[in-house]
Amino acid sequence: MNEAPAGHDPDMERRRGQEKRLRAAWATPRGWRYWSAVNNTEVGVWYTATSFAFMLFAGVLGLLIRVQLAVPDNDFMTGPFYNQVFTLHGTVMMFLFAVPIFEAVAITIMPQMLAARDLPFPRLSAFGYWCFLIGGVFVCGSIFFGAAPDGGWFMYPPLSTDPEQAGIGADIWLLGLSFIEVASIAAAVELIVGTLKCRPPGMRINMIPLYAWYILVVGVMIVFAFPPLIAGDILFEMERMFDWPFFDPRRGGDPLLWQHLFWIFGHPEVYIIFLPAIAVVAMIVPTFAQRPIFGYSWIVLAAVGTGFLSFGLWVHHMFATGLPAVSLGFFSAASQAVAIPTGVQIFVFIATLLLGRVVSSTPMLFVWGTLAVFVLGGLTGVMVALAPFDWQVHDSHFIVAHLHYTLIGGGLFPIVAGIYYFFPLVSGKKLSDRLGKWVFWLMFLGFNIAFLPMHVSGLRGMPRRVFSYPEGLGLENLNLVSTIGAFIFAAGFVLLVLDVVRPRRGQPYADTNPWNAGTLEWLIEMPGESWGVRSVPQISSRYPLWEQEGLARQVAEGRCYLPDAEEGRRETLITTTIDALPVQCLRVPGPTFITLWAAAFTGGVFVFATFHWWFATLVSGILGAGAILRWLWTGTAEIPEKPAKDIGLGVTLPLYMSGPRSVGWWAMFITMMGDMAAFASLIFGYFFYWTIHPDFPPPDQPDPSAGWLGLGLVLLLGAWWLTVRARGRNAAGSPGALRGALALGAVLATAGSAALIAAAWLPGLDPTSHVYPAIVWILLIWTAVHGILGVVMQLYCIAGSVAGRLTPRYDIDIWNVTLFWHFMALTAFLTVAVLALFPMAV
Amino acid sequence: MTRETRSPRNSLIVLSLGPTIWAVHFLASYVTAAIWCEKAGLGATLSPVQLLVGIFTLAALVAIGALGLSAWRHWGYLENEGPPHDADTEEERGRFLGLATLLLSGLSFVAVIYVALPVVFIADCR
């Protein structure tokens, strides 16, 4: 920064030249083109700001709830409006703040933490952000038209499947949120691949920052937790739009299936919120204890263990539905067991703080707040994990208190700690410590004043989601105190927002590494450049800034890997998953509006479908598909001008890799795991109906035609075989054979998909008559749609081969399409096996 | 430079094997009980479920025990120094993975016992 004048120092000239080229390659677009940016330094900030905007909106709704409940028999709001307010409060806080803020923070800081220039799919992050923004505005905006969802944040049928009871708000909820879930899965793919493949050389698996461990676990959780909800949304929307009776008991359906699918998503989601927030604590604690974390392996145990166990808890939300006691017992036991890994990490933090010399600071204040509030929420969690106790407090304000203690203690407080801690990374300046103390005490005291009394009001019998209560039940004072506390809490938050947005032109930039932290994100200079890290260092420790002497200087002087952008391209390093050996120099794409268009048109499909504007839906869908294809064609699998590149320090790496060694293949694999999770949920639905019916398939309903099913399977497996063969022949140097095999494969796949539809169509299965034909139809449509998607991919590869962008040597696309077809073949096999064989077996 | 020396033990799959066994045991137990109680009715005895869950539990505990034993050896606590296993060597990376696998096996072992307990105390489908 403040070296002596350069003169003719050749080394200084080298550095200046490198910086100039890097700056040009990573330049943020100016003017209105700013919104075409895809780099994490922009998208991460938009994501964070938008999440907080939704949070403030939902916070205002929360205050409205407290105003309504401040006094008995209040008429501040009508009942129906109150329903919309509390539904939207929960929905927005969970779907538009708690989960997106994790993605926002991770996208912002993960590249810096891994000394990567960017995550591998920046345009995917940008696409996810635009989806989130569009879906979020759509869902939130509905309340201004009196059309917000009003069935509670978990939308239980039959209340919300009944068009008389629940209006268009339920459709807005289902379609708007499904769209946002797509964004979450996109972020999960990006973050998993980023953690596994974009670490700096030498950062072995035993050295990665704890934050990255948590993010890896949470990414995998999203891939398995969100798809069941998407599957549930599909069933739900089919019932609302086309009267397919999935949740209607009169025609064989069961509302309980929705509860299962919702909570298979919903309980892991609680940990999807908690883990990345506590991950921030795992970064802050060592910094302010000024020592490495005590018990690194135990944190890994906690993160991975919690991630798994959280999938065995979902029925504890359904303790009051009359399931057999033994089923409740299993879930109660798992709910107790999850307290072990959850507690372990709290002890690790306390031990680290006890062993270090704690520097007091605003982030640490919020960490103390986190520990205090979350432990209380965790303890009431163990209480409600016991079914008999849960029956007493189910649907009461005790639960409201419990969930706010866990979510605000385990989610919001650590995030605010992170805002104070990471703020200099983003803006180069610190937030005010003086105001910070005010913010903390207002929030901490306000929170406890608001929510501690709810334990008591709940035990005294005050139910959730009821807009008024009569005098004389001993609830008046408790509620009034809660309302006062809520406003104190809100005042603290407003103060934080004011501190974040106030102009700070006069304030000097913070020092480099202002907290004296040990991890790589603090290599960044103040203010940061959009290239992120000046050059990528070789890592040999968990806390490189503490333990690798001179590292910051070497990085800043461009003496490590990738110090230059000779070809003017954005580049980052790809390393191996366990030992982080550098294997590829990956070119990442730059600014574009195409992701915005793709999100806008895809969003159009969901928005127009809500209002049953089918023509607009169709047009939007075609334009969206076109935008995505154009994005893929122009921005991915680019053939480099030379096979390899010198990345400095005598290392030369290939610029292009395909198959299991490429990041694209990993992304496809992870996406397809999520796809299979959604498919498995639909299969689960089929067998769920079998368990609840004495006769399933019902004798008076026709079965799908086994002959057509078999034909469809044979054709689809043929298309799969041809695709696999196309890849092999292409790799052997015969692009003509690739085109021929894929063309024939596309014909077979189209015919196979049609045969599956015929299997239900020809015997006359009527999906509105009973749940059996409905679930058969859904499984067949799911498989056929995937078949058609496979056809599009086959045609895309043929076009690529003809255009010369898919060659025997540069063959990423056909590898990824083959991978898709492996999963497609499995999907087709399972669908046909279940639908054709199961009716014969029972 | 570009090839990792990897034994099967050094992978994230092995790390997550313990909790995966827990998940399979959990699902098998729950599905068995749910289907039995749905088909046999509310008053039905749980004896067949108890037997099956007992078998699942035994199998899961043996598998997790074997995994834990292998992880204990991989960790090599008796021959080497203990944690934090943060050094930049393949051996230390291996020991870390061994320890983490061992810890997760321990958690999974306890969690499997937790999940098996309801069939000890509950005798019918009510």
Tab-separated table of N, CA and C in Angstrom, chain A residues 54 116 153 191 211 230 237 273 286 294 313 402 473 502 523 549 613 620 677 683 721 745 763 829 842:
chain	number	residue	atom	x	y	z
A	54	PHE	N	-36.053	-8.640	3.788
A	54	PHE	CA	-37.201	-9.511	4.065
A	54	PHE	C	-37.350	-9.723	5.572
A	116	ALA	N	-9.843	-18.629	-2.538
A	116	ALA	CA	-10.223	-18.888	-3.927
A	116	ALA	C	-10.666	-17.563	-4.529
A	153	TRP	N	-47.454	-21.417	8.686
A	153	TRP	CA	-46.278	-21.527	7.825
A	153	TRP	C	-46.089	-22.954	7.346
A	191	LEU	N	-21.898	-24.562	-3.010
A	191	LEU	CA	-21.088	-24.551	-1.789
A	191	LEU	C	-20.432	-25.904	-1.526
A	211	TYR	N	-15.785	-23.415	9.619
A	211	TYR	CA	-16.936	-22.889	8.874
A	211	TYR	C	-17.198	-23.745	7.636
A	230	ILE	N	-40.361	-30.168	-2.094
A	230	ILE	CA	-40.744	-29.893	-3.482
A	230	ILE	C	-41.726	-30.968	-3.956
A	237	GLU	N	-50.103	-28.847	-4.953
A	237	GLU	CA	-50.575	-27.961	-6.001
A	237	GLU	C	-51.455	-28.726	-6.993
A	273	ILE	N	-30.584	-24.026	9.443
A	273	ILE	CA	-30.466	-22.648	9.919
A	273	ILE	C	-29.415	-22.550	11.015
A	286	PRO	N	-12.223	-18.731	18.245
A	286	PRO	CA	-10.754	-18.805	18.273
A	286	PRO	C	-10.097	-17.432	18.115
A	294	PHE	N	-10.177	-25.589	20.595
A	294	PHE	CA	-9.840	-26.792	21.365
A	294	PHE	C	-10.880	-27.856	21.017
A	313	LEU	N	-35.886	-36.771	13.232
A	313	LEU	CA	-36.640	-36.058	14.263
A	313	LEU	C	-38.008	-35.617	13.788
A	402	HIS	N	-40.149	-21.628	22.847
A	402	HIS	CA	-39.064	-22.566	22.547
A	402	HIS	C	-38.455	-22.296	21.174
A	473	LEU	N	-57.902	-14.758	32.447
A	473	LEU	CA	-57.235	-16.056	32.415
A	473	LEU	C	-55.802	-15.960	32.937
A	502	ARG	N	-25.501	3.834	7.681
A	502	ARG	CA	-25.111	5.252	7.804
A	502	ARG	C	-23.901	5.513	6.912
A	523	LEU	N	-6.715	-12.269	4.858
A	523	LEU	CA	-5.635	-11.835	3.978
A	523	LEU	C	-6.036	-10.587	3.218
A	549	GLU	N	4.613	-17.805	8.928
A	549	GLU	CA	5.193	-16.464	8.997
A	549	GLU	C	5.373	-15.855	7.598
A	613	TRP	N	-52.901	-18.525	-15.555
A	613	TRP	CA	-52.764	-17.927	-16.885
A	613	TRP	C	-51.893	-18.870	-17.702
A	620	SER	N	-43.647	-18.154	-20.975
A	620	SER	CA	-42.565	-17.885	-20.037
A	620	SER	C	-41.651	-19.108	-19.894
A	677	ALA	N	-33.874	-37.658	-4.303
A	677	ALA	CA	-34.548	-37.502	-3.012
A	677	ALA	C	-36.017	-37.120	-3.225
A	683	ILE	N	-42.217	-41.968	-4.300
A	683	ILE	CA	-42.333	-43.417	-4.100
A	683	ILE	C	-42.819	-43.701	-2.672
A	721	TRP	N	-28.521	-46.779	-22.789
A	721	TRP	CA	-27.382	-47.537	-23.309
A	721	TRP	C	-26.722	-46.790	-24.473
A	745	GLY	N	-30.953	-42.451	-29.686
A	745	GLY	CA	-31.321	-42.410	-28.266
A	745	GLY	C	-32.463	-41.438	-28.020
A	763	PRO	N	-55.611	-47.441	-20.218
A	763	PRO	CA	-56.593	-48.118	-19.349
A	763	PRO	C	-57.584	-47.157	-18.703
A	829	PHE	N	-36.483	-47.433	-14.091
A	829	PHE	CA	-36.556	-48.798	-13.595
A	829	PHE	C	-37.422	-48.877	-12.331
A	842	VAL	N	-49.321	-57.829	-4.406
A	842	VAL	CA	-50.225	-57.781	-3.243
A	842	VAL	C	-51.591	-58.385	-3.557
